[in-house]
Amino acid sequence: PSPLDRDQMQGLRGIREFLKVRTSYDVLPLSFRLIVLDNDLLIKKSLNILIQNGIVSAPLWDSRNSTFAGLLTSTDYINVIQYYWQFPDEIDQVDRFRLSSLREIEKALGVEPLETVSVHPMRPLYEACRRMLRTRARRIPLVDVDGETKRETVVSVITQYRILKFIAVNNEKHTVLLRKPVREIGLGTYTNLATASMNSSVLDVIHLMVKHNISAVPIVDKENRVLNVFEAVDVIPCIKGGAYDELSGSVGEALSKRADDFPGIYTCSEEDRLDSIFDTIRKSRVHRLIVVDDESRLRGIISLSDILKYVLLHGEEEDDIRAA
Ligand code: ADP
């Protein structure tokens, strides 16, 4: 192998070792807040709480049984929207749905159940990463169980971004070794890209996300130049107050509802290297990178799960991957 290949593998191995000796607990900041929602809350009200607190997800708590009841994410709201459009006769009911009704909505739609996967905060971080990749969860709750009372406590939630940022901040000596260009390592998706235009309706974009099982759709002009990205979380302000029927509005209008602190979209080129992507992650709250050419035309998408998967699994034997 070339020195470049050797360094790349050495960097990846270094990061993997690091993830095995750190725990999920290590990723948490010294002080943080956690908003947990009661399962009995009306879905309509949960939207306002998320918006008011500037968050896009929250663990659910079943106070009758004192147990963790899964993680509420934008996917759940997308399910409600689909339900609303598939069962128009039940529109009156939708307003009365509680978070605990999400299960029935999933059943009616025949979709995957609410994410209930969790990890113990003191388990190796590597394990949390593997579980995320296996279940395709973008965030994972840290749930602790009291040895005596057997009661569960939700400690926090860690996201793919937090893990990658933790790697970027603490592992520069390994990330600098990752000097192979994105094009060469095939990082991301470059074919069958789902895109939409500013005039597409929000509902159409939601259907695209559901159909392709993706969390973002690039918004492009006629020349395929990237103008913006519509993310699954952008759905939340659109349906504030239960305004499910307003989703026929355009993507352009919906994007103007973004919070003032929206971090923006991040682009890169196919010549960029993973080390510079880690620099971007270190400095900014990146949710994905849009790969563009010199004229801002869309080439591909690199999701955080693509990066995590590469960092954890590239060069591992298939058998090892299954066994781990
Ligand atoms: P994440 O799991 O990090 O939230 P996504 O769900 O958006 O990321 O992406 C899942 C997979 O689909 C990734 O491999 C990504 O490259 C690919 N992907 C993401 N967005 C699109 C899109 N608009 N069109 C086609 N593929 C996409």
CSV table of C-alpha atoms in Angstrom, one decimal, residues 1-219:
chain,number,residue,atom,x,y,z
A,1,PRO,CA,0.0,0.0,0.0
A,2,SER,CA,1.1,3.6,-0.6
A,3,PRO,CA,2.1,5.8,2.4
A,4,LEU,CA,-1.3,7.6,1.9
A,5,ASP,CA,-3.2,4.3,2.3
A,6,ARG,CA,-1.1,3.3,5.3
A,7,ASP,CA,-1.7,6.6,7.0
A,8,GLN,CA,-5.4,6.4,6.3
A,9,MET,CA,-5.7,3.0,7.9
A,10,GLN,CA,-3.5,4.0,10.8
A,11,GLY,CA,-5.8,7.0,11.4
A,12,LEU,CA,-8.9,4.9,11.2
A,13,ARG,CA,-7.5,2.4,13.6
A,14,GLY,CA,-6.5,5.1,16.0
A,15,ILE,CA,-10.0,6.5,16.0
A,16,ARG,CA,-11.5,3.1,16.6
A,17,GLU,CA,-9.3,2.4,19.5
A,18,PHE,CA,-10.2,5.8,21.0
A,19,LEU,CA,-13.9,5.0,20.6
A,20,LYS,CA,-13.4,1.7,22.5
A,21,VAL,CA,-11.7,3.3,25.5
A,22,ARG,CA,-14.2,6.2,25.9
A,23,THR,CA,-17.7,5.9,27.1
A,24,SER,CA,-20.9,7.7,25.9
A,25,TYR,CA,-20.7,9.5,29.2
A,26,ASP,CA,-17.4,11.1,28.2
A,27,VAL,CA,-19.1,12.8,25.2
A,28,LEU,CA,-21.5,14.8,27.5
A,29,PRO,CA,-20.6,18.3,28.4
A,30,LEU,CA,-20.1,19.1,32.1
A,31,SER,CA,-23.5,20.7,32.4
A,32,PHE,CA,-26.4,20.3,30.1
A,33,ARG,CA,-30.2,20.4,30.2
A,34,LEU,CA,-32.5,17.6,29.1
A,35,ILE,CA,-36.1,18.1,28.2
A,36,VAL,CA,-38.1,14.9,28.6
A,37,LEU,CA,-41.7,14.9,27.5
A,38,ASP,CA,-44.6,13.0,29.2
A,39,ASN,CA,-46.1,10.4,26.9
A,40,ASP,CA,-49.6,11.8,27.8
A,41,LEU,CA,-48.9,15.2,26.2
A,42,LEU,CA,-50.9,16.2,23.1
A,43,ILE,CA,-48.8,15.9,20.0
A,44,LYS,CA,-49.9,19.4,19.1
A,45,LYS,CA,-48.5,20.8,22.3
A,46,SER,CA,-45.3,18.8,22.0
A,47,LEU,CA,-44.6,20.8,18.8
A,48,ASN,CA,-44.7,24.1,20.6
A,49,ILE,CA,-42.5,22.8,23.4
A,50,LEU,CA,-39.8,21.7,20.9
A,51,ILE,CA,-40.0,25.0,19.0
A,52,GLN,CA,-39.9,27.2,22.2
A,53,ASN,CA,-36.9,25.3,23.4
A,54,GLY,CA,-35.1,25.3,20.1
A,55,ILE,CA,-34.8,21.5,20.0
A,56,VAL,CA,-35.9,18.9,17.4
A,57,SER,CA,-36.2,15.7,19.5
A,58,ALA,CA,-36.8,14.6,23.1
A,59,PRO,CA,-37.0,11.4,25.1
A,60,LEU,CA,-40.5,10.3,26.1
A,61,TRP,CA,-41.5,9.3,29.6
A,62,ASP,CA,-44.3,6.9,30.6
A,63,SER,CA,-45.1,8.3,34.0
A,64,ARG,CA,-47.7,5.6,34.7
A,65,ASN,CA,-45.0,2.9,34.6
A,66,SER,CA,-42.0,5.1,35.3
A,67,THR,CA,-40.2,4.0,32.2
A,68,PHE,CA,-38.5,5.4,29.2
A,69,ALA,CA,-40.9,5.3,26.3
A,70,GLY,CA,-38.7,6.0,23.3
A,71,LEU,CA,-37.3,9.0,21.5
A,72,LEU,CA,-39.5,11.5,19.8
A,73,THR,CA,-38.0,12.8,16.5
A,74,SER,CA,-39.0,14.6,13.4
A,75,THR,CA,-39.8,11.2,11.8
A,76,ASP,CA,-42.8,10.9,14.2
A,77,TYR,CA,-44.2,14.2,13.0
A,78,ILE,CA,-43.7,13.0,9.4
A,79,ASN,CA,-45.7,9.9,10.4
A,80,VAL,CA,-48.5,12.1,11.8
A,81,ILE,CA,-48.6,14.1,8.5
A,82,GLN,CA,-48.8,10.9,6.5
A,83,TYR,CA,-51.6,9.6,8.7
A,84,TYR,CA,-53.4,12.9,8.2
A,85,TRP,CA,-53.2,12.7,4.5
A,86,GLN,CA,-54.0,9.0,4.3
A,87,PHE,CA,-57.0,9.0,6.6
A,88,PRO,CA,-58.8,12.2,5.8
A,89,ASP,CA,-61.9,11.1,7.6
A,90,GLU,CA,-60.1,11.1,10.9
A,91,ILE,CA,-58.9,14.7,10.8
A,92,ASP,CA,-60.8,15.6,13.9
A,93,GLN,CA,-59.0,12.9,15.8
A,94,VAL,CA,-55.5,14.0,14.8
A,95,ASP,CA,-55.9,17.1,17.0
A,96,ARG,CA,-56.6,14.9,20.0
A,97,PHE,CA,-53.7,12.5,19.5
A,98,ARG,CA,-51.2,12.2,22.4
A,99,LEU,CA,-47.6,11.2,22.1
A,100,SER,CA,-48.6,7.8,23.3
A,101,SER,CA,-50.8,7.5,20.2
A,102,LEU,CA,-47.7,7.5,18.0
A,103,ARG,CA,-47.6,3.7,18.2
A,104,GLU,CA,-51.0,3.3,16.7
A,105,ILE,CA,-50.2,5.8,14.0
A,106,GLU,CA,-47.1,3.7,13.1
A,107,LYS,CA,-49.3,0.6,13.0
A,108,ALA,CA,-51.9,2.2,10.8
A,109,LEU,CA,-49.2,3.3,8.4
A,110,GLY,CA,-47.2,0.1,8.6
A,111,VAL,CA,-44.0,1.9,9.3
A,112,GLU,CA,-41.1,1.0,11.6
A,113,PRO,CA,-41.9,1.6,15.3
A,114,LEU,CA,-40.7,4.6,17.3
A,115,GLU,CA,-37.0,4.3,18.1
A,116,THR,CA,-36.7,2.6,21.5
A,117,VAL,CA,-33.1,1.6,21.2
A,118,SER,CA,-30.8,3.0,24.0
A,119,VAL,CA,-27.4,2.5,25.4
A,120,HIS,CA,-26.0,2.6,28.9
A,121,PRO,CA,-23.9,5.7,29.4
A,122,MET,CA,-20.9,3.8,30.8
A,123,ARG,CA,-20.6,1.4,27.9
A,124,PRO,CA,-17.9,2.1,25.3
A,125,LEU,CA,-18.7,4.8,22.8
A,126,TYR,CA,-17.8,2.3,20.1
A,127,GLU,CA,-20.9,0.3,21.1
A,128,ALA,CA,-23.2,3.3,20.8
A,129,CYS,CA,-21.8,4.0,17.3
A,130,ARG,CA,-22.3,0.4,16.2
A,131,ARG,CA,-25.8,0.4,17.5
A,132,MET,CA,-26.6,3.6,15.7
A,133,LEU,CA,-25.3,2.2,12.4
A,134,ARG,CA,-27.2,-1.0,12.8
A,135,THR,CA,-30.5,0.6,13.7
A,136,ARG,CA,-30.0,3.7,11.4
A,137,ALA,CA,-30.9,5.8,14.5
A,138,ARG,CA,-29.4,9.3,14.1
A,139,ARG,CA,-29.5,9.9,17.8
A,140,ILE,CA,-29.5,7.5,20.7
A,141,PRO,CA,-30.7,8.0,24.3
A,142,LEU,CA,-28.4,7.1,27.2
A,143,VAL,CA,-30.5,5.2,29.7
A,144,ASP,CA,-29.2,4.2,33.1
A,145,VAL,CA,-30.8,1.7,35.4
A,146,ASP,CA,-30.6,2.0,39.2
A,147,GLY,CA,-29.2,-1.2,40.6
A,148,GLU,CA,-31.5,-1.3,43.6
A,149,THR,CA,-34.8,0.1,42.5
A,150,LYS,CA,-34.4,-1.0,38.9
A,151,ARG,CA,-35.8,2.3,37.9
A,152,GLU,CA,-34.7,3.8,34.6
A,153,THR,CA,-33.2,7.3,34.2
A,154,VAL,CA,-32.7,9.0,30.9
A,155,VAL,CA,-29.3,10.7,31.3
A,156,SER,CA,-29.0,12.4,27.9
A,157,VAL,CA,-29.2,11.8,24.2
A,158,ILE,CA,-26.2,11.7,21.9
A,159,THR,CA,-26.3,12.4,18.2
A,160,GLN,CA,-24.0,11.4,15.3
A,161,TYR,CA,-22.8,15.0,15.2
A,162,ARG,CA,-21.8,15.0,18.9
A,163,ILE,CA,-19.8,11.8,18.4
A,164,LEU,CA,-18.0,13.0,15.3
A,165,LYS,CA,-17.3,16.3,16.9
A,166,PHE,CA,-15.9,14.5,20.0
A,167,ILE,CA,-13.6,12.6,17.6
A,168,ALA,CA,-12.6,15.8,15.8
A,169,VAL,CA,-11.8,17.7,19.0
A,170,ASN,CA,-9.9,14.9,20.8
A,171,ASN,CA,-8.3,13.0,18.0
A,172,GLU,CA,-6.6,15.4,15.8
A,173,LYS,CA,-3.5,13.3,15.7
A,174,HIS,CA,-5.5,10.6,14.0
A,175,THR,CA,-7.8,12.7,11.8
A,176,VAL,CA,-4.8,14.5,10.2
A,177,LEU,CA,-3.8,11.1,8.8
A,178,LEU,CA,-7.0,10.9,6.7
A,179,ARG,CA,-5.7,12.6,3.6
A,180,LYS,CA,-7.4,10.6,0.9
A,181,PRO,CA,-9.9,12.6,-1.2
A,182,VAL,CA,-13.6,11.9,-0.8
A,183,ARG,CA,-13.7,10.8,-4.5
A,184,GLU,CA,-11.2,8.1,-3.9
A,185,ILE,CA,-12.7,6.6,-0.8
A,186,GLY,CA,-16.2,6.8,-2.3
A,187,LEU,CA,-17.6,8.6,0.7
A,188,GLY,CA,-21.3,9.6,0.3
A,189,THR,CA,-24.0,9.0,-2.3
A,190,TYR,CA,-23.6,10.2,-5.9
A,191,THR,CA,-26.3,8.4,-7.9
A,192,ASN,CA,-30.1,8.5,-7.7
A,193,LEU,CA,-30.0,11.7,-5.7
A,194,ALA,CA,-33.5,12.9,-4.5
A,195,THR,CA,-33.8,16.6,-5.2
A,196,ALA,CA,-36.6,19.2,-5.3
A,197,SER,CA,-37.1,22.8,-6.5
A,198,MET,CA,-38.1,25.9,-4.5
A,199,ASN,CA,-41.6,25.6,-6.0
A,200,SER,CA,-42.1,22.0,-4.9
A,201,SER,CA,-44.6,21.6,-2.2
A,202,VAL,CA,-43.5,20.7,1.3
A,203,LEU,CA,-45.7,17.6,1.1
A,204,ASP,CA,-43.9,16.4,-2.0
A,205,VAL,CA,-40.5,16.8,-0.3
A,206,ILE,CA,-41.8,14.9,2.7
A,207,HIS,CA,-42.9,12.1,0.5
A,208,LEU,CA,-39.5,12.0,-1.1
A,209,MET,CA,-37.8,11.7,2.3
A,210,VAL,CA,-40.1,8.9,3.3
A,211,LYS,CA,-39.7,7.0,0.0
A,212,HIS,CA,-35.9,7.2,0.1
A,213,ASN,CA,-35.6,6.9,3.8
A,214,ILE,CA,-33.4,10.1,4.0
A,215,SER,CA,-33.4,13.1,6.3
A,216,ALA,CA,-32.6,15.9,3.8
A,217,VAL,CA,-33.4,16.9,0.2
A,218,PRO,CA,-31.2,19.4,-1.7
A,219,ILE,CA,-33.2,22.2,-3.3
